Short mmCIF file of C-alpha atoms in Angstrom, two decimals:
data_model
loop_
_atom_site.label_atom_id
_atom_site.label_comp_id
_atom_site.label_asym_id
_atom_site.label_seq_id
_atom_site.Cartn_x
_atom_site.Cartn_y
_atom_site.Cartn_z
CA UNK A 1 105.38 122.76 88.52
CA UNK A 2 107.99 120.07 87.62
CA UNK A 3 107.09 116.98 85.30
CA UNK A 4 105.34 113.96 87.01
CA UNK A 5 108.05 111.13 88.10
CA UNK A 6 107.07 108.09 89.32
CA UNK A 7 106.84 107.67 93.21
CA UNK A 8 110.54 105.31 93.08
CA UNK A 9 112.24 108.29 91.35
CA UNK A 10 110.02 110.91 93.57
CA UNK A 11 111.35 109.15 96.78
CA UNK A 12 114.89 108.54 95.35
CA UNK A 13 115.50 112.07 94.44
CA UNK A 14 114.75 113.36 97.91
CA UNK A 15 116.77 110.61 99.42
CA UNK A 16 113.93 108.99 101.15
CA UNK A 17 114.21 105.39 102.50
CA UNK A 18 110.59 104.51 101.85
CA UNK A 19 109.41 101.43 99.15
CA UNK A 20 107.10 103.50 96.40
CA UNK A 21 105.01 100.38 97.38
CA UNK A 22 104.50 101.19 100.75
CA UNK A 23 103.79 105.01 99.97
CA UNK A 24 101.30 104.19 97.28
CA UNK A 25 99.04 102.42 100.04
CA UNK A 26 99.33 104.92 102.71
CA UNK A 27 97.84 107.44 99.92
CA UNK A 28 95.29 104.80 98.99
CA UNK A 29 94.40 104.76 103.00
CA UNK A 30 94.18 108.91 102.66
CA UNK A 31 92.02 108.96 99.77
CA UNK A 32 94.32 109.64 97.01
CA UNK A 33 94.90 106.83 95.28
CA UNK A 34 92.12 103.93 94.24
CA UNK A 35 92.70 100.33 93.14
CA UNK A 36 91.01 99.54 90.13
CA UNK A 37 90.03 96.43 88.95
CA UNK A 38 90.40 95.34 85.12
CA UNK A 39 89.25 92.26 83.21
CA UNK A 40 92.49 90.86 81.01
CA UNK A 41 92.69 91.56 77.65
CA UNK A 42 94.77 88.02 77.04
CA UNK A 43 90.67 86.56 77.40
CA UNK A 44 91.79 84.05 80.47
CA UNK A 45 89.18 86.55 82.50
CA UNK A 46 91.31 87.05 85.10
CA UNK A 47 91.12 90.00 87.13
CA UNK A 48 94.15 92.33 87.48
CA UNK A 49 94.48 95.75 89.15
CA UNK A 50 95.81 99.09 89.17
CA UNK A 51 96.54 102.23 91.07
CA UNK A 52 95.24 105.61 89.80
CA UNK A 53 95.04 109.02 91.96
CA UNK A 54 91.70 109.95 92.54
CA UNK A 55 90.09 113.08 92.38
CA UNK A 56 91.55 114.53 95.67
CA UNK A 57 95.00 112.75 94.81
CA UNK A 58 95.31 114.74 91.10
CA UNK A 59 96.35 117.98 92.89
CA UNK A 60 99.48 115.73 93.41
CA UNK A 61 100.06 114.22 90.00
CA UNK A 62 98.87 112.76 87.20
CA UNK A 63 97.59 109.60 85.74
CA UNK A 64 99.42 108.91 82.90
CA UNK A 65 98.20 106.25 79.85
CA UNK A 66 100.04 102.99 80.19
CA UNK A 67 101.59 102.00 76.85
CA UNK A 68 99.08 99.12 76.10
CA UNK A 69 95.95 99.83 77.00
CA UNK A 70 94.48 103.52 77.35
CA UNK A 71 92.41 102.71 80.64
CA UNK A 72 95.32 101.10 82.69
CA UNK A 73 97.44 103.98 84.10
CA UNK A 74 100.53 104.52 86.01
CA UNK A 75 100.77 107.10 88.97
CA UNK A 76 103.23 109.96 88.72
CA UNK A 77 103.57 112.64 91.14
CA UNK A 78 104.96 116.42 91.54
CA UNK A 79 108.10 115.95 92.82
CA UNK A 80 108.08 119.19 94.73
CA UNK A 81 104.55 117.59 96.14
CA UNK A 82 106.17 115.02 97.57
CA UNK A 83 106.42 116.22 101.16
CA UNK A 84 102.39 117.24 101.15
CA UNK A 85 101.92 113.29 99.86
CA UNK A 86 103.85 112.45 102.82
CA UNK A 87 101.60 114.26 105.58
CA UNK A 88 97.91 113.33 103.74
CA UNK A 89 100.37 109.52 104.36
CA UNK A 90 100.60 109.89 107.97
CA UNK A 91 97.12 111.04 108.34
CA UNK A 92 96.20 108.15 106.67
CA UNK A 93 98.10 105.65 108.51
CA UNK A 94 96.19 106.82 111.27
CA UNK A 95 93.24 106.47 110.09
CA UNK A 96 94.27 102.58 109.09
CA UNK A 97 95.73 102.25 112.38
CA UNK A 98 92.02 103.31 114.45
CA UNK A 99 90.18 101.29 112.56
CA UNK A 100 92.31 98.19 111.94
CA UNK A 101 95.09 97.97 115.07
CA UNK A 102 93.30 96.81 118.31
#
């Protein structure tokens, strides 16, 4: 399998006209990504997020360590799993679409 990318370079590579931004919520609709929360570590206790894959989503990618703090990662996916991402997507949208599109 190739090296994780981020989902930017995933989508760039393969020429798709999609925002990483977008993609990242249709997998969080299909299950394979989670938002985390996180307390800040500048002590202001604000809360701040992340996106990590979950369980399901790992057979996609990885969640690498951010370089500050351990907890906080970054998504990268399998290029060449780019186009299953894309279909667990669509299901997803679906899904989003049943429940929240009258």
């Amino acid at each position: 399998m190739s090296s994780p990318v981020s989902m930017t370079a995933a989508l760039k590579q393969r020429a798709i006209p999609l925002p990483a931004a977008s993609v990242l919520q249709m997998m969080q609709w299909a299950g394979l990504v989670e938002d985390v929360e996180y307390t800040s570590s500048s002590g202001s206790g604000e809360i701040k997020h992340f996106l990590r894959l979950t369980e399901r989503g790992l057979a996609y990618g990885v969640n690498l360590a951010g370089p500050v703090s351990k907890e906080k990662t970054e998504v990268a996916i399998y290029p060449s799993r780019l186009g299953a991402i894309l279909r667990h997507c669509h299901g997803g949208l679906g899904r989003y679409i049943e429940m929240n599109v009258a």
